[in-house]
Short mmCIF file of C-alpha atoms in Angstrom, two decimals:
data_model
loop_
_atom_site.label_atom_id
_atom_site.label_comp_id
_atom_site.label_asym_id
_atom_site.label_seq_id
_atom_site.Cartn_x
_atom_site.Cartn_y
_atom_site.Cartn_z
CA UNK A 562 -2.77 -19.96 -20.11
CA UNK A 563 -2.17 -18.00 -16.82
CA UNK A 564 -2.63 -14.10 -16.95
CA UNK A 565 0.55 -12.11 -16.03
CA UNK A 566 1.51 -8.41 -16.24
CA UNK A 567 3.75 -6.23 -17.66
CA UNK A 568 4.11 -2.85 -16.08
CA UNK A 569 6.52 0.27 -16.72
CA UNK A 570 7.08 1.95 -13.16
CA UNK A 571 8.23 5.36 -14.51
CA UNK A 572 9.31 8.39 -12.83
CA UNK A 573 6.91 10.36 -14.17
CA UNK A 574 4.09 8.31 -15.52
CA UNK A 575 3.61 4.36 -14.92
CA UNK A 576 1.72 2.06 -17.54
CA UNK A 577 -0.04 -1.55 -17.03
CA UNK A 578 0.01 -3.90 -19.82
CA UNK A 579 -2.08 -7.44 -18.97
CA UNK A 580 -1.09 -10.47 -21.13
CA UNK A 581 -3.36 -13.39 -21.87
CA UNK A 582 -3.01 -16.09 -24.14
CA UNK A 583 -0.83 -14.35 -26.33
CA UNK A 584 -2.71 -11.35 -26.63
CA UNK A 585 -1.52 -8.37 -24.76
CA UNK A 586 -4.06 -5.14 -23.42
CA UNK A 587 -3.07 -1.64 -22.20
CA UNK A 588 -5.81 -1.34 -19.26
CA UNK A 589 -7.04 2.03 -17.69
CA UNK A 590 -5.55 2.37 -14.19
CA UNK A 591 -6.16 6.08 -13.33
CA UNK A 592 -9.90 6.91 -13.71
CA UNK A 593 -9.44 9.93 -12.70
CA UNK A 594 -7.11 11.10 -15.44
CA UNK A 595 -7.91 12.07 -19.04
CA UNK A 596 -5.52 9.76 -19.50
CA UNK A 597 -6.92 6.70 -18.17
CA UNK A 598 -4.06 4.06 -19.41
CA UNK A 599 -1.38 6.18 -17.81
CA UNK A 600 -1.45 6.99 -14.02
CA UNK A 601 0.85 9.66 -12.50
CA UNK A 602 3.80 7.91 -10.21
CA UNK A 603 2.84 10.87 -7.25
CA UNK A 604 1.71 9.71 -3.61
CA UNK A 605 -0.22 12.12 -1.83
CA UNK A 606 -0.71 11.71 2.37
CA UNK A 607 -3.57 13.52 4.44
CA UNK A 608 -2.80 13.67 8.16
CA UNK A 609 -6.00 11.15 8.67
CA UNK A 610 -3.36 8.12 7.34
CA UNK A 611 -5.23 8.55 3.97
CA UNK A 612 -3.06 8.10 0.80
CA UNK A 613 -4.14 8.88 -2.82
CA UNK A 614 -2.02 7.80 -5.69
CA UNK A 615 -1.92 9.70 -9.56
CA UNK A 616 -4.21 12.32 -10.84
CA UNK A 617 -6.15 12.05 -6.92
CA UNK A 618 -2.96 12.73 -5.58
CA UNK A 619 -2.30 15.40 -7.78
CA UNK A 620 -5.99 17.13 -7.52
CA UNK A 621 -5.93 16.91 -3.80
CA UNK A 622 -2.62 18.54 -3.66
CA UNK A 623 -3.80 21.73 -6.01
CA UNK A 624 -6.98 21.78 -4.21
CA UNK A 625 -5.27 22.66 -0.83
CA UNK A 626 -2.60 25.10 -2.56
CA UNK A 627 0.03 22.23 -1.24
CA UNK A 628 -0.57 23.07 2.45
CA UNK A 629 -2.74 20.06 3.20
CA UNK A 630 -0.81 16.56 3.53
CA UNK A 631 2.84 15.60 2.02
CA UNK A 632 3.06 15.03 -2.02
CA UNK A 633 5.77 13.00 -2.99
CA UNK A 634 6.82 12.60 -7.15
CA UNK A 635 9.75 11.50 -8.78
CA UNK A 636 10.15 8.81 -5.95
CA UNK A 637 11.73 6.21 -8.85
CA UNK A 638 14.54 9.11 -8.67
CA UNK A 639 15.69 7.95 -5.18
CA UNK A 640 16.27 3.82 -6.04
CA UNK A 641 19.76 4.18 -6.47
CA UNK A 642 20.30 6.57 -3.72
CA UNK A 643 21.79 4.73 -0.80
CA UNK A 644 21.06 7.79 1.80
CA UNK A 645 18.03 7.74 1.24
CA UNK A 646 16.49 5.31 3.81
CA UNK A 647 13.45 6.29 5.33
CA UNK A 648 10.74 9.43 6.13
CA UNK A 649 8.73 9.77 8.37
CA UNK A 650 4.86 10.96 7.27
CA UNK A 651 2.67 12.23 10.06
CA UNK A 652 4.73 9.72 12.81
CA UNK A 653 4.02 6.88 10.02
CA UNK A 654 7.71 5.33 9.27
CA UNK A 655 8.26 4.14 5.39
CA UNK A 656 10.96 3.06 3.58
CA UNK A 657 11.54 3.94 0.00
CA UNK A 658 10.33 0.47 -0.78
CA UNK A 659 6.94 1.10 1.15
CA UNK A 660 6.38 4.30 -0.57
CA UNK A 661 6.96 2.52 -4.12
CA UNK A 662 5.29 -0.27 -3.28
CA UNK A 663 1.62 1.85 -2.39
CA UNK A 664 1.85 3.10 -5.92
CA UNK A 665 2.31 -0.61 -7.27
CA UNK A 666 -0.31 -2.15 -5.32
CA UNK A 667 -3.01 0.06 -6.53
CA UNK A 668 -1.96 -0.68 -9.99
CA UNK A 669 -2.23 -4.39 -9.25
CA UNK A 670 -5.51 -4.12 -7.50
CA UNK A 671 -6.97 -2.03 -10.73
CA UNK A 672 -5.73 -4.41 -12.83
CA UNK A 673 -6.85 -7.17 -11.42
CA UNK A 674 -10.34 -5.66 -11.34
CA UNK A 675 -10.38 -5.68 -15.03
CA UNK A 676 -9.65 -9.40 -15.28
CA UNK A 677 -11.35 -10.63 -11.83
CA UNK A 678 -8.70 -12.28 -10.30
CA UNK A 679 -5.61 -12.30 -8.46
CA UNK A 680 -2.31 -11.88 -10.40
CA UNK A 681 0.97 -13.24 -8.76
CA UNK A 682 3.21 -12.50 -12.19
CA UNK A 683 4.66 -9.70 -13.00
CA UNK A 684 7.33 -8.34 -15.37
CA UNK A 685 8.53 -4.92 -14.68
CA UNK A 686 11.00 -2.58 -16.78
CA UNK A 687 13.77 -0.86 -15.57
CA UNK A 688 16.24 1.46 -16.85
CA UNK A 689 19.77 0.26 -18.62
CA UNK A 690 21.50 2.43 -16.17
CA UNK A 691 19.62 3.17 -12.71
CA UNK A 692 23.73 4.90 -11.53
CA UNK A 693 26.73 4.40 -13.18
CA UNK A 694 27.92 3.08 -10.14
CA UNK A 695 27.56 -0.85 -10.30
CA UNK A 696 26.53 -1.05 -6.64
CA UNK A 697 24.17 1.68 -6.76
CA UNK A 698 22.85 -0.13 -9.44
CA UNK A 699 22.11 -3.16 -8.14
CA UNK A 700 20.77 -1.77 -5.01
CA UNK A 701 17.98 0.29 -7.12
CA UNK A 702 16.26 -2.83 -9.08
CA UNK A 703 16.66 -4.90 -5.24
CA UNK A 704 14.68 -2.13 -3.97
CA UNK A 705 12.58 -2.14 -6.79
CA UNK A 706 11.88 -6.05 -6.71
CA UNK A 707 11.20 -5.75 -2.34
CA UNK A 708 8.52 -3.09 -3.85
CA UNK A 709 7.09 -4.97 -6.04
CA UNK A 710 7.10 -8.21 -3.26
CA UNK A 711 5.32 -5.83 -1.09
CA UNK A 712 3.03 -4.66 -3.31
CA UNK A 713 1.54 -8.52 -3.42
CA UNK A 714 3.94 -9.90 -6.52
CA UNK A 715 5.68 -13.13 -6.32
CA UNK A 716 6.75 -13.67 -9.74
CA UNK A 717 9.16 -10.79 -10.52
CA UNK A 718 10.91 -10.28 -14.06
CA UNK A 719 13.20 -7.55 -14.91
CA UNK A 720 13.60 -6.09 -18.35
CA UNK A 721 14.87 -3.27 -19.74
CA UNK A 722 12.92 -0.59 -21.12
CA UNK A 723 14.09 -0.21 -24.16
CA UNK A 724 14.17 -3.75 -25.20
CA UNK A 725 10.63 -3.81 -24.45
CA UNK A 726 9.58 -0.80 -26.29
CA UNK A 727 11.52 -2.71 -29.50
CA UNK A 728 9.59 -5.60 -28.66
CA UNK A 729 6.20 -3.92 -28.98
CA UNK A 730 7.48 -2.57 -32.12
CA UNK A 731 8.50 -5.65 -34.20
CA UNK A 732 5.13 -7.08 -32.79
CA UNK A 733 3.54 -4.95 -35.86
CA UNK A 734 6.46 -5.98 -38.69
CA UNK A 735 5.28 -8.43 -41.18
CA UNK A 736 5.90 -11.79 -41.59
CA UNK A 737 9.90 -12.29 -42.58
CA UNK A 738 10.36 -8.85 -42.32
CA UNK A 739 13.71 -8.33 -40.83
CA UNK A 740 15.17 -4.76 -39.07
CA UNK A 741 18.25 -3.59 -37.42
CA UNK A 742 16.63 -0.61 -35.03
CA UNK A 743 18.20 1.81 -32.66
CA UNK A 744 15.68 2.01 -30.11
CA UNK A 745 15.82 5.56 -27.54
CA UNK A 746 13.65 5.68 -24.55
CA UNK A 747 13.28 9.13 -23.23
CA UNK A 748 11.87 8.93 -19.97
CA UNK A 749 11.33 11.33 -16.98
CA UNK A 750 14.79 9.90 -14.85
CA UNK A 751 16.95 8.24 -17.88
CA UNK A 752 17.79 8.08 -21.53
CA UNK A 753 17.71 4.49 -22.41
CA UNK A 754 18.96 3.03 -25.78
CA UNK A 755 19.49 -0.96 -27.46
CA UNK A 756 20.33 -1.99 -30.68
CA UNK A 757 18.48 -5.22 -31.95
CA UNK A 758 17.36 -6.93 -34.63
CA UNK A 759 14.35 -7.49 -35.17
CA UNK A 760 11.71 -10.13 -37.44
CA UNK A 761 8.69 -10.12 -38.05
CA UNK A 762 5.71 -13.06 -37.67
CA UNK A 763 5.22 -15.07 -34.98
CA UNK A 764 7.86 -16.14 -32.45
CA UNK A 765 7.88 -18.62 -29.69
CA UNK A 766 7.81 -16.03 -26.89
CA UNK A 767 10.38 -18.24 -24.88
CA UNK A 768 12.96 -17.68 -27.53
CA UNK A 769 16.35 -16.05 -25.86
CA UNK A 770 16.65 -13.15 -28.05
CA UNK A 771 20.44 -12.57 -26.88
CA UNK A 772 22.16 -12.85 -29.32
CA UNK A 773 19.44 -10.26 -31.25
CA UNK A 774 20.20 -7.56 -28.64
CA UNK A 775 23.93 -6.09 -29.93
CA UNK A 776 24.48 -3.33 -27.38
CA UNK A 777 22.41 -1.29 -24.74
CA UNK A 778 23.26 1.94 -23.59
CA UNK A 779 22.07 4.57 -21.16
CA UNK A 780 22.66 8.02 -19.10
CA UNK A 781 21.46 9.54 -16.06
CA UNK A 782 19.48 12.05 -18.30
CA UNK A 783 16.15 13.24 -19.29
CA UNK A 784 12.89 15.09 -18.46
CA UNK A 785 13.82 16.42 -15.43
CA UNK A 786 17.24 16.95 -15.94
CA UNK A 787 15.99 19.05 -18.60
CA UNK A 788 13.44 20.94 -16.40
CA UNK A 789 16.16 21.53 -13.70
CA UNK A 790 18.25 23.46 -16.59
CA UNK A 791 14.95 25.75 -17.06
CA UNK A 792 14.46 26.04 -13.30
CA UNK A 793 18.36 27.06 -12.88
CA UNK A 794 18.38 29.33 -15.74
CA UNK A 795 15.01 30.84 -15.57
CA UNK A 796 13.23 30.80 -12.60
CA UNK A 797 15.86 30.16 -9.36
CA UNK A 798 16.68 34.23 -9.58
CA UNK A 799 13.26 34.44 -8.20
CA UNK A 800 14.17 32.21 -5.14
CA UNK A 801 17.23 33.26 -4.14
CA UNK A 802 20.12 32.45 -6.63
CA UNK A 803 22.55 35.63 -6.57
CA UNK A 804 20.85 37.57 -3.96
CA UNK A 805 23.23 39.65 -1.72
CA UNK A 806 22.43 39.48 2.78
CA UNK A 807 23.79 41.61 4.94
CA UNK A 808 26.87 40.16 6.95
CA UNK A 809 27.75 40.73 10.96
CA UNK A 810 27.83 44.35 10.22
CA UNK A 811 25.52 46.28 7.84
CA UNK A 812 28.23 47.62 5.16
CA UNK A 813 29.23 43.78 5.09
CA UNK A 814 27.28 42.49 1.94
CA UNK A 815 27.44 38.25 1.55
CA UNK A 816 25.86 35.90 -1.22
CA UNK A 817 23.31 34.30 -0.10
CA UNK A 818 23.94 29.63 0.38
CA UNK A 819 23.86 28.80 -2.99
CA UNK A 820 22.99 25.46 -2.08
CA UNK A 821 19.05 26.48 -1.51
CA UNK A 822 17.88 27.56 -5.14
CA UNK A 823 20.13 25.07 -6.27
CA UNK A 824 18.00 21.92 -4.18
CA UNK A 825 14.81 23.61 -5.60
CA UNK A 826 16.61 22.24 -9.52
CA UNK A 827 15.28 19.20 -8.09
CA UNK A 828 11.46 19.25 -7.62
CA UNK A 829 11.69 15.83 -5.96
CA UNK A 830 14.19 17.24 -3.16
CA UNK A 831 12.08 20.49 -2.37
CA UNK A 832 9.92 18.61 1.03
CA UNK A 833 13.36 17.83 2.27
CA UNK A 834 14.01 22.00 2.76
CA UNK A 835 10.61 21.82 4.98
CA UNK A 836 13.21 20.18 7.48
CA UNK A 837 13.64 21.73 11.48
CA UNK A 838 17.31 22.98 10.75
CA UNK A 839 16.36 24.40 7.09
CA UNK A 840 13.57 26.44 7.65
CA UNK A 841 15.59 28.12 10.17
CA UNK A 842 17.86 28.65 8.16
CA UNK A 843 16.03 30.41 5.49
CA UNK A 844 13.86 31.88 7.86
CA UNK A 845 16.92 33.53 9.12
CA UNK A 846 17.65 34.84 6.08
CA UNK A 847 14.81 36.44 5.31
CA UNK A 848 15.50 38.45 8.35
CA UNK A 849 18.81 39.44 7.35
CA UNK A 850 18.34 39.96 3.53
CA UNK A 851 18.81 43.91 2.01
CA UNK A 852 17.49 44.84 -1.29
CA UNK A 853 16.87 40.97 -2.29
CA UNK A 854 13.90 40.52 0.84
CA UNK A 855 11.62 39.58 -1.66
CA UNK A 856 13.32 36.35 -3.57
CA UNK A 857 14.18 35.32 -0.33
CA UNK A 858 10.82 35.34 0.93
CA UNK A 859 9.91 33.67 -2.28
CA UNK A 860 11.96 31.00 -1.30
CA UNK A 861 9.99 30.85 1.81
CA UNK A 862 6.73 30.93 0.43
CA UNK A 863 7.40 27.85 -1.70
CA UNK A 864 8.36 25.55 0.26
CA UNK A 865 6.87 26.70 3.46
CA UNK A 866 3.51 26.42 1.60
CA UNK A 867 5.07 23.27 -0.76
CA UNK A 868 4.74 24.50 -4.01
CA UNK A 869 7.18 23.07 -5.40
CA UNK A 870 5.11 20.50 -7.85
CA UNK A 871 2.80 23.77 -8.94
CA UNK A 872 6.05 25.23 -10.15
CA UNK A 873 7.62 22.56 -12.19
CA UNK A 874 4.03 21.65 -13.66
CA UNK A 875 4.54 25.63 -14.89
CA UNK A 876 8.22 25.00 -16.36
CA UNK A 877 7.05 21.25 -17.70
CA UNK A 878 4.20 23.08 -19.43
CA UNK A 879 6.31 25.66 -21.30
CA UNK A 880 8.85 22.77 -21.97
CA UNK A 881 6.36 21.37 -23.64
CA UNK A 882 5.33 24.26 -25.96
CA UNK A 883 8.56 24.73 -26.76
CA UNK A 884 8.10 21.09 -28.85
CA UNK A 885 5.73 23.15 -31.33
CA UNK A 886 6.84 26.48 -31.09
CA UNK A 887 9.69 28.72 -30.35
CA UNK A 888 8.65 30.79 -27.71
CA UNK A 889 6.67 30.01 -24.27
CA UNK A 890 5.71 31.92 -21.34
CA UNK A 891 6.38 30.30 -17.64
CA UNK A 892 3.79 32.28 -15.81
CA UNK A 893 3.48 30.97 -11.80
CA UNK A 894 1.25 33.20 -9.60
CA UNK A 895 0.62 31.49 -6.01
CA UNK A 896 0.77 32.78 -2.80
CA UNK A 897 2.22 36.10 -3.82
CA UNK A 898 4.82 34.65 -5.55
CA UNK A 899 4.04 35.99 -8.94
CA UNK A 900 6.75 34.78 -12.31
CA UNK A 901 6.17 35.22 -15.60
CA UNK A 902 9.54 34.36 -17.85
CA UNK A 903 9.54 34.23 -21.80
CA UNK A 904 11.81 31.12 -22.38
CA UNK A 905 12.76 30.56 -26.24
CA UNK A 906 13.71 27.43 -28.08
CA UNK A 907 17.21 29.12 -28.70
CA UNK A 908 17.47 29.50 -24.92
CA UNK A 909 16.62 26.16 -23.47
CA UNK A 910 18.80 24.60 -26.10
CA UNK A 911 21.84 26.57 -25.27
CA UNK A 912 21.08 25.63 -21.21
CA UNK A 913 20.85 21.88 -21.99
CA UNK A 914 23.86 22.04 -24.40
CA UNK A 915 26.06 19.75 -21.75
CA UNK A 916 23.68 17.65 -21.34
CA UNK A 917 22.63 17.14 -24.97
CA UNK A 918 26.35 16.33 -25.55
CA UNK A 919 26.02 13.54 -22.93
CA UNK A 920 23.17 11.86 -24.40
CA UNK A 921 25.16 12.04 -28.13
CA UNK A 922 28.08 10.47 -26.46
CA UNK A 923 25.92 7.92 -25.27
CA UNK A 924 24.53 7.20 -28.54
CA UNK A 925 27.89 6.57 -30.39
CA UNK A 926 29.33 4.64 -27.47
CA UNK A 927 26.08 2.09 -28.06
CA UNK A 928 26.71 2.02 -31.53
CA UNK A 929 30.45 1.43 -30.74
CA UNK A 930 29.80 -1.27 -28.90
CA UNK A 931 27.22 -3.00 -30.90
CA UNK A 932 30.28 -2.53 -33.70
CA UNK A 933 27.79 -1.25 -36.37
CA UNK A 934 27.93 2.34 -38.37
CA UNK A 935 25.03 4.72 -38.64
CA UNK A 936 24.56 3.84 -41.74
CA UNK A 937 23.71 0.01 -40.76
CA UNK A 938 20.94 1.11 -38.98
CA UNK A 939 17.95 0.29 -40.64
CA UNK A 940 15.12 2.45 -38.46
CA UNK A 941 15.26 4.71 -35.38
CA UNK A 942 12.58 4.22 -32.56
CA UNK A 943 12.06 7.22 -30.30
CA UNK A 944 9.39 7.14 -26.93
CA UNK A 945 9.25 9.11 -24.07
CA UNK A 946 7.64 11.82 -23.54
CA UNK A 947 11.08 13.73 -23.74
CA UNK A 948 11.47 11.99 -27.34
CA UNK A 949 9.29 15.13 -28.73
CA UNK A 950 11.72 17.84 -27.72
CA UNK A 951 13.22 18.66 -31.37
CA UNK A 952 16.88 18.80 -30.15
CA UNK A 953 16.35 15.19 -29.06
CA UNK A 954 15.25 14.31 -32.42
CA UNK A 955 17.56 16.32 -34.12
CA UNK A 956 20.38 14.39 -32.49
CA UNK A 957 18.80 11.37 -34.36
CA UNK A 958 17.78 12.28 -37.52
CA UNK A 959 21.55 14.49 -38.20
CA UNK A 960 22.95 11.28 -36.80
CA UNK A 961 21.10 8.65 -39.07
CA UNK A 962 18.83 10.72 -41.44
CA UNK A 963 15.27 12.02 -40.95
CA UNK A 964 13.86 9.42 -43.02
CA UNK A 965 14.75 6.89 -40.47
CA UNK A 966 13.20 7.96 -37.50
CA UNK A 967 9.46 5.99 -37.44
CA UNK A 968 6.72 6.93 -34.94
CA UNK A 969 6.03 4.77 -32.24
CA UNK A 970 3.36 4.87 -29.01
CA UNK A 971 5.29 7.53 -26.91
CA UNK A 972 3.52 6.50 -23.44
CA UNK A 973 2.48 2.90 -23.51
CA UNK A 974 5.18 1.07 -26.01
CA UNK A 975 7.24 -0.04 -22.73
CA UNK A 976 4.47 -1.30 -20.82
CA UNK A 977 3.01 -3.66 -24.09
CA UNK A 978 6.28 -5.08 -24.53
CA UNK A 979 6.71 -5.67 -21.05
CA UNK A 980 3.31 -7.67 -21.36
CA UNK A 981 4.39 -9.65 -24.93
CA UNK A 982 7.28 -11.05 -22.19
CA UNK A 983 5.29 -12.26 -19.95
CA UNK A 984 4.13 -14.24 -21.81
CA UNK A 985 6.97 -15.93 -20.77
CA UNK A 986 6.37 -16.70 -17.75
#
């Protein structure tokens, strides 16, 4: 039996799964992460035409302070976004599909290292919703399929992620044993749900398991809508949000665009303010500013000197802490920008409130349409690495009880179910 792969191209992190003869592996693909089995979806140029991909990307940006090369993260993020074309890196011209497509080659090449040949097959996950807009939508997984094309794939599958995470779970039920789950996949872009049921023992893996999936749902919501909130609420005072410039006349007192601390919400978006026309304008600000010189020159600093991934490593850290306890600190000294913010459990929760709504919405529309109650619902599967913030669980266990809420691989349940269907193929 042929070898295929299944592989979970994440915003944040991306996972390879190899399937042969009915046995499926999570391989290392980053070995220079303590994480070897997950690799970092970050690009990193140096102005030699070299490009490093995960933690190498990463530890060459921090090594230069973010002044040497162009980092790029979160480049999933920009699939459904029909502006966004083409950039340019040191003269070199890519298209979002290029860019994409770097990341999934090396992943290809390092797993076919491990089993010493070429692999044409390939089944990749995608999220239930990539934009609520239909077109949009359809235009992210083409651009994701041209990626994977160009990456050196020419057997492409599709499946969604949270189908596959189910699938890795029901792998381990026992023989005859038979579920109705509610799977959520919390990932860095999107919150992904399905309801299916489930049986355990062995299956023919070309069985259509349509009729087991009842509904899927989704929403344009997760980790870094979620670190945005923090950045908005917490730490874009420091770059600009509210400060006062003077107008054409020095008793005239103006806010300052809005629009710039609000672009830095989106750590993904912060190289585009390194733009001709933008750095003019905030350079021109900082010339005009009164008592509020030094947030503006913050705002300088950080993305004149690209900082932007050091910060939101700062806020995804305290995020983080926030899972275990109900205080953390964001402290961010570089460059003479120097932040240190007490965020509390209390307080990200009451800045994530709309967006917490969203996602329950989302959940009772999927169990609307699957036309089962709560209480039909025989377990509740969370991963992501956003499925540890307690509010998200909360939502789940209030929802369907506590007891129903089993543990499953956060990080690498997509990527092994991805690989159980290809067996498929």
């Amino acid at each position: 039996m042929s070898i295929t792969f299944g592989l979970d191209f994440g915003t944040t992190n991306s996972v390879l799964a190899v399937s042969q003869n009915g046995n499926v592996k999570i391989v290392d693909i980053d070995p220079s992460s303590d994480s070897k089995k997950t690799l970092k979806s970050v690009l990193s140029f140096d102005e030699e035409g070299g490009v490093n991909i995960g933690q190498e990307a990463i530890n060459q940006y921090i090594g230069y302070g973010g002044t040497y090369g162009r980092f790029m993260q979160s480049i999933k993020a920009f699939l459904p976004n029909k502006s966004f074309t083409e950039t340019y890196v040191f003269g070199k011209r890519y298209e979002i599909e290029d860019l994409i497509a770097l990341i999934l080659k090396a992943i290809k090449q390092r797993g076919e290292a491990y089993v010493g040949h070429a692999v044409d097959t390939v089944v990749m996950g995608r999220p239930v919703v990539f934009s609520e807009d239909k077109e949009l939508d359809l235009l992210a997984e083409e651009r994701l399929q041209t990626a994977a094309i160009r990456s050196g794939f020419t057997n492409i599958h599709f499946m969604y992620e949270p189908i596959a995470a189910t699938l890795a779970y029901e792998s381990n039920l026992k023989e005859g044993k038979e579920k109705l789950v509610f799977m959520g996949d919390f990932g860095g872009g999107t919150s992904d749900f399905v309801i299916m049921r489930l049986r355990g023992g062995k299956r023919d893996p070309k069985e259509n398991r349509k009729n087991d999936i009842l509904s899927t749902g989704g929403v344009y919501i997760a980790g870094d809508t979620f670190d945005a909130s923090i950045m908005w609420n917490k730490l874009a005072k420091h770059f600009g949000k509210g400060a006062k410039i003077y107008g054409s006349s020095s008793d005239q007192i103006l806010d300052a665009p809005i629009w710039l601390p609000l672009t830095l919400c989106q750590w993904h978006m912060i190289p585009q303010l390194r733009g001709r026309k933008t750095l003019h304008i905030i350079r021109s600000l900082r010339g005009v500013s009164s008592k509020d010189r030094k947030v503006l020159e913050n705002l300088h600093t950080l993305v004149i000197e690209n900082l932007g991934y050091m910060l939101f490593l700062a806020i995804e850290k305290a995020k983080c802490e926030l899972s275990d306890k109900d205080s953390a600190v964001i402290e961010f000294s570089e460059k003479n920008i120097n932040i240190r913010e007490e965020i509390t459990r209390a307080d990200f929760e009451v800045m994530t409130d709309d967006k917490f709504r969203e996602i329950t919405s989302c959940v009772n529309s999927t169990l609307s349409r699957a036309g089962v109650l709560a209480k039909d619902i025989d377990s509740v599967l969370l991963t992501g690495g956003s499925s540890f913030i307690p509010k998200v669980r909360r939502i789940f266990s209030d929802k369907f009880g506590e007891e129903k809420l089993l543990p499953i691989d956060a990080f690498t349940s997509v990527a092994f179910g991805l690989g159980l269907s290809a067996v498929r193929y």
